[in-house]
């Protein structure tokens, strides 16, 4: 591995113009594909294998021509105090609104009149108009949305309270200037770390190239593979973070080789052979974690994982080829002014080395403080409640949330989460189902069955007594399923939420076993050790549980919520735990690989375990900290998103990286390695013979170079002086 990457790095350095031209051409090709691709439709959401999904599939089969995939909207009207919606004035306004909506756009499939559809509350104060569209929310034109908005404004001018809810108002997530601020912070950190604007600019430039190629490719393929806007946003988030980090490690190693007296091309080759090997295996762990999300068997989550994994692969390839090429253009300008003038930094001033020696003197104390501190932060995770967001989770200032509250006040808290019961049978079967459900304590109302044209399938709407996200409503879903026959299915958004959450919970342990197991084997190959990968996995679990605890505290309990723009607390999104575990595991292993491979390299070259720890921190701690700060800045930039899911994931990943980098990897890891001593690098002989030797530490490369005709005494030592 190291020898191949060494040759690849030197080749890219020599043929830098060709390599740069190839990447520019790929960027242009991806951009052209994105610009010429058809507009993507809204991403469909399905949960294969669940009862709710079976019911949706049955509806599509038995009710052809239905608009189950179309966007919906609810225009909610409330009469002024002392009046009712059945009074002539308000009734005329609502009737006019129905007519206007019917004629306002060719995308409207149907509009219900509340006075014929029994959509007026018992006290007469509230009524609503349901609008169904022929297309999904992302395909609605500006004219259609304007007609919907204008209808509400016209009725509002007469004194009625009018608010609009439904997924028709769903828009692409807006992240504002958050990502830009994150990139700016990354640039500042790089400039401070390297002391050179050229060195700081290279990781930013290559990361933007990689993200540009990745996002453009996703956009070009969005219509073909049904990729939603969230997919590209998360791919951008991961791509920016790892793209900057991987380039950072290559550039840092190149600078170290230059200051050690290497020629520029040789330094590029050695940087690619050593740090590049770590980049490859770090990237593999991230890819394994992201692709492993397919275990959950949720198409949306699988697509998100594969898209993000694609951007990681691009980031690795760019780090191994484009970075050496650009280093060829930059020359010694990647060095700071002091280094260019031959002024080396004394080891005594190296913060990483001093910190490592401090930990070596007090390993037990550092270990206890780190573990106990993260354990305390993880406590809220025990109260984790999961669910899918609806209009009730919107900020209270939005019209969607106001419409949600008006419907709850007028029709009951369960009205916003109706259950749709599908009966695969005749009228007698449907009547028995209605009778059963009307006798359930959790049901507030049960409608009469509606049959398809063939008369072999019926739908019944059940309004729960409690709000959609409550345990009582979830119990009602299970009670209907338990007491009904096998040909009765419960679906709807609330039931789908219940099934989705259950499926996420069921997939968590298999996912952990697969991802952690594969990564454990990979790290065992990298470190030639059993205990180091085990320590890495346990440290990850500690940091991710602490991060989940912080997410619960902020987004579910509301602690410091205003600081992070959380206007409405509620359950944590069902996919958040498994997605966080996947992404954080991959990123955590990045730091493990970058930090510990340098220790392993020193140990292989004859240093004692304690000296190897100090050496690893001397050369890698500053870069790892810079990489962590950059990644935190990039992720934190997405906290400003208008999309609750993006905001939550941005916060969760940022806080997880903070815990893992600054507490687990920088504090707990050296403490554990200090306590283990030589045992940390123990590997049974039979396993040593079985595992392939990928030479991440460059030992074999060092031997090859020292034996080559052009080798010298200087070539016999890979660790820069």
XYZ file of C-alpha atoms in Angstrom:
721
model
C 0.000 0.000 0.000
C 2.626 2.547 1.073
C 4.871 1.706 -1.897
C 2.034 2.058 -4.385
C 0.872 5.358 -2.918
C 4.486 6.588 -2.821
C 4.770 6.000 -6.566
C 1.333 7.523 -7.164
C 2.272 10.649 -5.203
C 5.507 11.121 -7.154
C 3.701 10.536 -10.453
C 1.032 13.122 -9.596
C 3.768 15.574 -8.567
C 5.645 15.131 -11.877
C 2.520 15.155 -14.074
C 0.847 17.890 -12.081
C -0.542 19.761 -15.091
C -2.205 16.646 -16.469
C -3.602 15.635 -13.050
C -4.990 19.126 -12.404
C -6.506 19.214 -15.899
C -8.232 15.842 -15.336
C -9.855 17.035 -12.090
C -10.943 20.327 -13.658
C -12.452 18.354 -16.554
C -14.306 16.071 -14.125
C -15.667 19.106 -12.300
C -16.814 20.667 -15.576
C -18.373 17.395 -16.735
C -20.264 16.957 -13.465
C -21.410 20.573 -13.584
C -22.654 20.151 -17.154
C -24.532 16.999 -16.145
C -26.178 18.802 -13.240
C -27.166 21.781 -15.395
C -28.666 19.630 -18.157
C -30.382 17.060 -15.921
C -34.176 17.183 -15.555
C -35.518 18.771 -12.406
C -35.653 16.279 -9.553
C -39.007 15.440 -8.054
C -39.593 15.261 -4.327
C -37.970 12.180 -2.876
C -40.453 9.439 -2.038
C -40.460 7.979 1.453
C -41.153 4.323 2.073
C -40.575 1.809 4.835
C -40.474 -1.624 3.151
C -41.748 -4.605 5.094
C -43.987 -2.652 7.469
C -47.769 -2.837 7.748
C -48.130 0.871 6.990
C -46.195 0.452 3.738
C -48.232 -2.632 2.764
C -51.381 -0.550 3.189
C -49.996 2.239 0.979
C -49.096 -0.303 -1.694
C -52.586 -1.809 -1.483
C -54.163 1.635 -1.890
C -52.108 2.314 -5.012
C -53.215 -1.024 -6.458
C -56.919 -0.892 -5.544
C -57.548 2.852 -5.915
C -55.969 3.615 -9.319
C -55.746 7.256 -10.249
C -55.556 8.339 -6.625
C -53.252 11.163 -5.607
C -51.515 9.453 -2.717
C -48.138 10.760 -3.919
C -49.382 14.301 -4.482
C -48.814 17.214 -2.146
C -51.578 18.241 0.239
C -52.522 21.449 1.987
C -55.027 22.411 4.659
C -56.337 25.951 4.739
C -57.739 26.472 8.246
C -60.305 29.210 8.945
C -61.324 30.478 12.363
C -64.244 32.881 12.874
C -63.820 36.110 14.866
C -64.900 36.045 18.504
C -68.687 35.819 18.808
C -69.165 34.461 15.275
C -69.295 30.992 13.718
C -68.027 29.612 10.475
C -71.602 28.658 9.600
C -72.700 32.306 9.638
C -73.450 33.762 6.183
C -70.403 36.050 6.045
C -67.663 33.527 6.961
C -69.427 30.817 4.946
C -69.420 32.990 1.843
C -65.701 33.688 2.246
C -64.860 29.986 2.609
C -67.049 29.080 -0.376
C -65.239 31.731 -2.420
C -61.879 30.351 -1.272
C -62.875 26.846 -2.404
C -63.837 28.193 -5.843
C -60.596 30.184 -6.095
C -58.468 27.165 -5.185
C -60.281 25.000 -7.737
C -59.556 27.462 -10.525
C -56.233 28.798 -9.301
C -53.922 26.163 -10.815
C -53.965 23.211 -13.171
C -51.939 21.260 -10.615
C -54.910 21.010 -8.207
C -56.449 17.534 -8.114
C -59.302 18.204 -5.678
C -60.589 20.724 -3.152
C -63.048 19.718 -0.427
C -65.861 21.998 0.661
C -65.940 21.952 4.482
C -69.740 22.399 4.540
C -70.334 19.208 2.553
C -67.377 17.222 3.949
C -68.233 17.781 7.634
C -65.022 19.748 8.118
C -66.516 22.262 10.560
C -65.813 21.919 14.274
C -68.694 21.112 16.647
C -68.630 24.568 18.189
C -68.644 26.140 14.718
C -65.521 28.193 15.373
C -63.185 26.424 12.954
C -63.365 24.960 9.455
C -60.754 23.701 7.045
C -60.405 23.184 3.308
C -58.322 20.201 2.137
C -56.434 20.661 -1.121
C -54.832 17.742 -2.954
C -52.401 18.293 -5.803
C -51.462 16.121 -8.762
C -47.721 16.441 -8.107
C -45.341 16.348 -5.157
C -44.431 19.380 -3.093
C -41.102 19.971 -4.852
C -42.869 20.091 -8.261
C -45.430 22.737 -7.342
C -44.987 25.877 -9.418
C -44.683 29.373 -8.028
C -48.108 30.199 -9.502
C -49.694 27.316 -7.605
C -48.119 28.318 -4.304
C -49.008 31.963 -4.929
C -52.658 31.012 -5.500
C -52.673 29.089 -2.210
C -51.114 32.007 -0.332
C -53.362 34.608 -1.983
C -56.481 32.662 -1.034
C -55.535 32.843 2.627
C -54.629 36.529 2.474
C -57.938 37.436 0.795
C -59.972 35.671 3.481
C -57.783 37.087 6.223
C -58.570 40.625 5.101
C -62.238 40.074 6.033
C -61.396 39.443 9.689
C -61.059 35.632 9.603
C -58.003 33.929 11.066
C -56.474 31.907 8.227
C -53.447 29.627 8.440
C -52.124 26.980 6.045
C -50.482 23.642 6.788
C -49.520 20.501 4.911
C -46.541 19.325 2.915
C -47.404 21.598 -0.025
C -45.518 24.324 1.821
C -42.436 22.167 2.168
C -39.405 23.864 0.653
C -35.825 22.928 0.076
C -33.837 23.347 3.307
C -32.175 26.719 3.654
C -28.856 26.818 5.428
C -28.175 30.501 4.944
C -24.592 31.613 5.468
C -23.835 28.790 7.909
C -21.715 26.701 5.530
C -19.844 29.782 4.311
C -19.003 30.749 7.892
C -17.825 27.194 8.531
C -15.502 27.322 5.503
C -14.172 30.730 6.570
C -13.408 29.393 10.060
C -11.718 26.400 8.446
C -9.541 28.773 6.423
C -8.523 30.730 9.511
C -7.650 27.529 11.401
C -5.587 26.266 8.472
C -3.740 29.567 8.167
C -2.905 29.569 11.876
C -1.890 25.895 11.792
C 0.386 26.157 8.757
C 1.512 29.778 8.962
C 1.158 29.900 5.175
C -1.781 31.089 3.092
C -0.773 28.747 0.272
C -0.780 25.708 2.566
C -4.067 26.846 4.099
C -5.700 27.351 0.721
C -4.870 23.938 -0.749
C -7.200 21.856 1.520
C -10.002 24.393 1.046
C -9.596 24.434 -2.732
C -9.463 20.669 -3.115
C -12.372 20.144 -0.714
C -14.520 22.545 -2.730
C -13.543 20.749 -5.946
C -14.494 17.400 -4.419
C -17.792 18.677 -3.047
C -18.534 20.350 -6.371
C -18.039 17.092 -8.238
C -20.022 15.104 -5.663
C -23.003 17.454 -5.384
C -23.156 18.020 -9.141
C -23.166 14.274 -9.710
C -25.953 13.810 -7.166
C -27.951 16.582 -8.848
C -27.426 15.006 -12.273
C -28.636 11.623 -11.008
C -31.362 12.929 -8.670
C -34.252 12.308 -11.069
C -32.957 8.836 -12.004
C -32.417 7.578 -8.454
C -35.112 9.627 -6.675
C -32.654 11.587 -4.544
C -34.088 14.346 -2.344
C -32.608 17.673 -1.284
C -31.611 16.290 2.110
C -29.358 13.776 0.362
C -27.239 16.454 -1.318
C -27.135 18.601 1.835
C -25.759 15.768 3.948
C -23.307 14.781 1.210
C -22.078 18.380 1.196
C -21.735 18.322 4.976
C -19.645 15.141 5.038
C -17.732 15.940 1.850
C -16.565 19.334 3.072
C -15.469 17.982 6.435
C -13.473 14.962 5.269
C -12.218 16.720 2.128
C -10.522 19.417 4.186
C -9.256 16.941 6.778
C -7.736 14.434 4.349
C -5.974 17.142 2.379
C -4.796 18.680 5.643
C -3.010 15.475 6.674
C -1.252 15.063 3.314
C -0.097 18.705 3.256
C 1.053 18.496 6.882
C 3.146 15.383 6.216
C 4.612 16.948 3.067
C 5.730 19.981 5.089
C 7.288 17.707 7.696
C 9.206 15.824 4.992
C 10.426 19.087 3.453
C 11.701 20.391 6.785
C 13.440 17.016 7.242
C 15.554 17.731 4.185
C 13.698 15.835 1.458
C 13.550 16.974 -2.134
C 10.091 18.214 -3.145
C 9.108 15.236 -5.323
C 10.451 12.781 -2.770
C 8.565 14.581 0.003
C 5.340 14.368 -2.004
C 5.856 10.655 -2.559
C 6.590 9.944 1.097
C 3.620 12.051 2.227
C 1.353 10.051 -0.064
C 2.926 6.763 1.032
C 2.601 7.360 4.781
C -0.131 9.915 5.504
C -1.858 8.783 2.295
C -2.113 5.237 3.646
C -3.796 6.588 6.764
C -6.161 8.617 4.567
C -7.134 5.500 2.601
C -7.978 3.484 5.690
C -9.674 6.400 7.416
C -11.781 6.884 4.297
C -12.600 3.173 4.217
C -13.960 3.280 7.761
C -16.184 6.249 6.864
C -17.405 4.509 3.697
C -18.147 1.306 5.616
C -20.140 3.254 8.190
C -22.136 5.160 5.551
C -22.803 2.256 3.193
C -23.733 0.122 6.199
C -26.808 2.323 6.683
C -28.401 0.082 4.051
C -28.849 -2.489 6.843
C -31.861 -0.492 8.043
C -33.609 -1.197 4.692
C -34.951 2.358 4.480
C -34.465 3.606 0.886
C -34.122 7.248 1.954
C -31.414 6.420 4.524
C -29.633 4.104 2.096
C -29.502 6.807 -0.580
C -28.190 9.340 1.919
C -25.466 6.906 2.999
C -24.361 5.984 -0.525
C -24.345 9.614 -1.698
C -22.257 10.724 1.281
C -19.942 7.717 0.818
C -19.415 8.770 -2.799
C -18.223 12.204 -1.702
C -15.826 10.542 0.769
C -14.331 8.388 -2.012
C -13.842 11.508 -4.134
C -12.178 13.264 -1.174
C -9.723 10.349 -0.761
C -8.844 10.285 -4.477
C -8.310 14.044 -4.519
C -6.067 13.873 -1.446
C -3.915 11.191 -3.090
C -3.609 12.788 -6.542
C -4.674 16.429 -6.772
C -2.954 17.478 -3.532
C 0.507 16.167 -4.645
C -0.066 17.861 -8.009
C -0.890 21.209 -6.417
C 2.069 20.832 -4.068
C 4.202 20.677 -7.186
C 2.851 24.059 -8.250
C 3.249 25.541 -4.765
C 6.857 24.521 -4.165
C 8.301 25.535 -0.799
C 5.665 28.245 -0.400
C 3.616 25.706 1.567
C 6.120 26.261 4.390
C 5.798 29.083 6.842
C 8.232 31.991 6.741
C 10.344 30.606 9.617
C 10.637 27.180 8.034
C 11.607 28.687 4.656
C 14.444 30.517 6.396
C 15.593 27.366 8.168
C 14.308 28.234 11.643
C 13.051 24.947 13.126
C 10.556 24.848 15.971
C 12.013 23.465 19.195
C 10.459 20.317 20.607
C 10.114 22.102 23.946
C 7.523 24.431 22.454
C 5.515 21.588 20.921
C 2.185 21.606 22.743
C 1.313 18.084 21.588
C 4.493 16.591 23.028
C 4.071 18.459 26.322
C 0.450 17.300 26.629
C 1.459 13.694 25.944
C 4.094 13.815 28.681
C 1.515 15.262 31.090
C -0.888 12.399 30.346
C 1.931 9.870 30.735
C 2.568 11.211 34.240
C -1.120 11.009 35.289
C -2.825 8.395 33.051
C -5.327 7.143 35.654
C -6.542 10.633 36.577
C -6.943 11.670 32.914
C -8.789 8.446 32.116
C -11.215 8.815 35.033
C -11.979 12.489 34.329
C -12.632 11.773 30.653
C -14.843 8.734 31.185
C -16.826 10.202 34.085
C -17.317 13.514 32.268
C -18.646 11.915 29.094
C -20.743 9.515 31.156
C -22.456 12.420 32.910
C -23.226 14.139 29.597
C -24.639 10.852 28.270
C -27.283 10.589 31.029
C -30.065 12.365 29.034
C -29.732 9.705 26.308
C -31.619 7.335 28.632
C -34.720 9.526 28.082
C -34.452 9.446 24.283
C -37.817 9.620 22.506
C -37.901 9.173 18.742
C -40.426 10.170 16.109
C -40.844 11.800 12.718
C -41.358 15.561 12.465
C -44.720 17.024 11.460
C -46.204 20.508 11.467
C -46.418 20.298 15.260
C -42.614 20.426 15.415
C -42.438 23.619 13.359
C -41.556 26.930 15.073
C -44.590 28.574 16.669
C -44.201 31.583 14.373
C -44.879 29.601 11.177
C -48.258 29.339 9.502
C -47.917 25.531 9.464
C -47.643 25.410 13.246
C -50.504 27.899 13.684
C -52.733 25.800 11.407
C -51.775 22.695 13.393
C -52.749 24.391 16.667
C -56.053 25.715 15.255
C -57.033 22.194 14.156
C -56.070 20.753 17.542
C -58.136 23.364 19.363
C -61.146 23.021 17.088
C -61.239 19.279 16.404
C -59.170 17.696 19.181
C -55.451 16.915 19.656
C -55.635 13.703 17.608
C -57.066 15.368 14.514
C -53.610 16.188 13.143
C -52.619 12.535 13.254
C -55.510 10.514 11.767
C -55.086 6.801 11.250
C -56.053 5.416 7.866
C -57.360 1.867 8.126
C -57.433 -0.164 4.901
C -59.676 -3.239 4.726
C -58.965 -5.833 2.065
C -62.497 -7.276 2.068
C -66.206 -6.759 1.479
C -68.743 -4.518 3.254
C -69.397 -7.035 6.033
C -65.697 -7.106 6.858
C -65.555 -3.302 6.833
C -68.617 -3.000 9.122
C -67.050 -5.370 11.650
C -63.856 -3.289 11.613
C -65.810 -0.067 12.185
C -67.703 -1.605 15.103
C -64.471 -2.842 16.680
C -62.695 0.510 16.394
C -65.610 2.557 17.728
C -65.360 0.560 20.962
C -61.689 1.370 21.506
C -60.938 3.850 24.290
C -58.219 5.666 22.333
C -60.443 6.463 19.325
C -62.251 9.821 19.330
C -64.073 9.293 16.007
C -64.385 6.614 13.329
C -65.715 7.442 9.855
C -67.916 5.230 7.702
C -66.052 3.023 5.211
C -65.327 4.301 1.690
C -65.064 1.611 -1.001
C -63.235 1.487 -4.303
C -65.107 0.913 -7.565
C -64.676 -2.849 -7.379
C -66.096 -2.920 -3.856
C -63.320 -5.178 -2.544
C -61.319 -2.583 -0.601
C -62.421 0.057 1.899
C -60.757 2.846 3.836
C -61.739 4.086 7.299
C -60.379 7.141 9.078
C -59.824 6.901 12.835
C -59.188 10.080 14.833
C -57.196 9.381 18.024
C -58.043 11.157 21.261
C -54.434 12.127 21.912
C -51.807 14.008 19.867
C -49.988 12.144 17.055
C -46.637 11.754 18.876
C -48.105 10.491 22.158
C -47.686 6.990 23.554
C -51.484 6.706 23.762
C -51.788 7.120 19.992
C -49.020 4.595 19.432
C -50.860 2.162 21.710
C -54.027 2.728 19.666
C -52.186 1.725 16.484
C -51.005 -1.508 18.107
C -54.446 -2.212 19.607
C -56.203 -1.929 16.238
C -53.656 -4.248 14.669
C -53.806 -6.787 17.497
C -57.617 -6.991 17.602
C -58.299 -6.847 13.840
C -58.123 -9.644 11.295
C -55.105 -10.161 9.037
C -56.689 -8.286 6.122
C -57.018 -5.021 8.086
C -54.050 -2.654 7.803
C -53.341 0.565 9.694
C -51.415 3.284 7.883
C -51.213 7.069 7.637
C -48.423 9.365 8.787
C -48.838 8.485 12.460
C -48.788 4.717 11.881
C -45.902 5.083 9.457
C -44.020 6.997 12.146
C -44.605 4.172 14.609
C -43.434 1.527 12.133
C -40.432 3.585 11.059
C -39.276 4.145 14.637
C -39.621 0.443 15.382
C -37.674 -0.493 12.280
C -34.893 1.911 13.229
C -34.704 0.381 16.705
C -34.627 -3.159 15.294
C -31.820 -2.249 12.866
C -29.587 -0.571 15.445
C -27.863 -3.643 16.898
C -27.306 -5.430 13.535
C -25.931 -2.186 12.140
C -23.560 -1.730 15.066
C -22.405 -5.331 14.780
C -21.747 -5.035 11.044
C -20.038 -1.644 11.029
C -18.024 -2.033 14.219
C -17.086 -5.596 13.268
C -15.810 -4.677 9.792
C -14.022 -1.583 11.061
C -12.471 -3.603 13.911
C -10.989 -6.025 11.375
C -9.795 -3.122 9.229
C -8.122 -1.390 12.169
C -6.559 -4.666 13.263
C -4.919 -4.850 9.839
C -3.767 -1.229 10.108
C -2.395 -1.323 13.672
C -1.356 -5.009 13.878
C -2.983 -5.077 17.306
C -6.083 -6.415 19.057
C -6.324 -3.975 21.955
C -5.909 -0.741 19.959
C -8.975 -1.388 17.720
C -10.939 -2.507 20.795
C -10.013 0.711 22.595
C -10.975 2.702 19.494
C -14.424 1.093 19.330
C -15.130 1.563 23.050
C -14.022 5.183 22.868
C -16.369 5.755 19.955
C -19.321 4.298 21.854
C -18.578 6.624 24.747
C -18.435 9.728 22.548
C -21.537 8.883 20.498
C -23.684 8.156 23.563
C -22.527 11.440 25.086
C -23.409 13.209 21.832
C -26.889 11.641 21.852
C -27.268 12.831 25.439
C -26.442 16.380 24.333
C -28.922 16.148 21.438
C -31.670 15.006 23.809
C -30.856 17.789 26.273
C -31.044 20.503 23.581
C -33.708 19.317 21.121
C -35.964 17.237 23.390
C -35.585 18.945 26.768
C -34.874 22.434 25.424
C -31.696 23.100 27.425
C -29.826 25.967 25.721
C -32.310 25.573 22.872
C -32.484 29.295 22.125
C -28.704 29.373 21.718
C -28.960 26.882 18.853
C -32.155 28.253 17.294
C -34.419 25.471 18.594
C -37.862 27.076 18.751
C -39.840 23.890 19.311
C -38.747 20.860 21.328
C -40.035 17.387 20.639
C -38.983 13.797 19.930
C -35.637 13.169 18.273
C -35.991 12.073 14.649
C -36.142 8.309 14.343
C -33.186 8.051 11.982
C -30.974 10.315 14.090
C -29.429 7.657 16.387
C -28.478 5.227 13.631
C -27.310 7.974 11.290
C -25.221 9.607 14.008
C -23.700 6.278 14.937
C -22.737 5.636 11.320
C -21.224 9.016 10.564
C -19.577 9.570 13.947
C -18.030 6.107 13.908
C -16.400 6.800 10.573
C -15.145 10.216 11.629
C -13.938 8.946 15.026
C -11.861 6.301 13.311
C -10.311 9.060 11.180
C -8.700 10.609 14.239
C -7.756 7.208 15.601
C -6.003 6.286 12.373
C -4.229 9.625 11.922
C -3.038 9.843 15.520
C -2.205 6.239 16.351
C -0.594 5.294 13.032
C 2.104 7.878 13.791
C 2.619 6.214 17.188
C 2.712 2.808 15.509
C 5.214 4.145 12.988
C 7.516 5.333 15.782
C 7.120 2.064 17.705
C 7.971 -0.023 14.630
C 11.097 2.055 14.115
C 12.400 1.133 17.575
C 11.010 3.664 20.034
C 9.711 2.585 23.432
C 5.886 2.714 23.872
C 6.049 5.898 25.971
C 8.360 7.594 23.475
C 6.113 6.497 20.607
C 3.113 8.178 22.258
C 5.042 11.445 22.592
C 6.277 11.184 19.003
C 2.761 10.576 17.734
C 1.488 13.643 19.562
C 4.480 15.756 18.532
C 3.773 15.187 14.839
C -0.001 14.645 14.771
C -1.756 16.274 17.743
C -1.737 19.796 16.345
C -2.996 18.607 12.969
C -5.678 16.388 14.526
C -6.895 19.292 16.665
C -6.951 21.581 13.644
C -8.855 18.948 11.675
C -11.371 18.559 14.502
C -11.909 22.326 14.781
C -12.453 22.501 11.036
C -14.924 19.622 11.070
C -16.793 21.126 14.023
C -16.979 24.466 12.191
C -18.316 22.827 9.026
C -20.946 20.804 10.869
C -21.924 23.692 13.137
C -22.542 25.794 10.032
C -25.573 23.608 9.296
C -27.187 24.389 12.656
C -28.587 27.512 11.002
C -30.642 25.406 8.569
C -34.391 25.950 8.417
C -34.805 22.165 8.194
C -35.075 20.612 11.673
C -33.417 17.408 10.514
C -30.365 19.207 9.098
C -30.131 21.435 12.182
C -30.230 18.431 14.514
C -27.698 16.403 12.542
C -25.358 19.398 12.258
C -25.440 19.926 16.026
C -25.140 16.216 16.799
C -22.145 15.688 14.526
C -20.396 18.861 15.714
C -20.717 17.969 19.403
C -19.776 14.340 18.714
C -16.584 15.375 16.925
C -15.751 17.678 19.834
C -16.186 14.869 22.378
C -14.333 12.300 20.298
C -11.384 14.447 19.239
C -10.734 16.505 22.360
C -11.696 14.035 25.080
C -11.489 10.510 23.664
C -8.593 10.723 21.184
C -6.514 13.495 22.752
C -6.982 12.492 26.417
C -8.377 8.973 26.883
C -6.388 7.302 24.079
C -2.881 8.262 25.345
C -3.939 7.448 28.913
C -5.042 3.943 27.923
C -1.955 3.366 25.752
C 0.263 4.517 28.623
C -1.379 2.012 30.971
C -1.130 -0.807 28.423
C 2.496 -0.210 27.446
C 3.841 -2.825 25.001
C 0.664 -4.870 25.417
C -1.150 -2.277 23.319
C 0.681 -3.578 20.228
C 0.216 -7.274 21.001
C -1.064 -9.522 18.225
C -1.144 -13.340 18.356
C 1.430 -14.882 16.030
C -1.109 -16.951 14.151
C -3.191 -13.821 13.532
C -0.097 -11.860 12.510
C 0.605 -14.479 9.842
C -3.035 -14.483 8.699
C -3.645 -10.743 8.371
C -2.310 -9.015 5.249
C 0.516 -6.542 5.816
C -0.568 -3.240 4.263
C 2.517 -1.353 5.551
C 0.655 1.751 6.709
C 3.632 2.863 8.789
C 5.901 2.697 5.706
C 8.409 0.179 7.081
C 8.551 -1.837 3.852
C 8.714 1.374 1.824
C 11.641 2.506 3.959
C 13.490 -0.741 3.266
C 12.871 -0.481 -0.470
C 14.144 3.084 -0.600
C 17.209 2.356 1.516
C 18.131 -0.561 -0.777
C 17.533 1.337 -4.010
C 20.540 2.691 -5.937
C 19.549 6.243 -5.107
C 18.974 5.528 -1.440
C 20.989 7.194 1.301
C 21.342 7.136 5.042
C 18.728 9.849 5.199
C 16.249 7.545 3.448
C 16.495 4.986 6.215
C 14.366 7.012 8.591
C 10.810 8.026 7.697
C 10.143 10.084 10.828
C 11.304 13.633 10.146
C 13.868 15.054 12.520
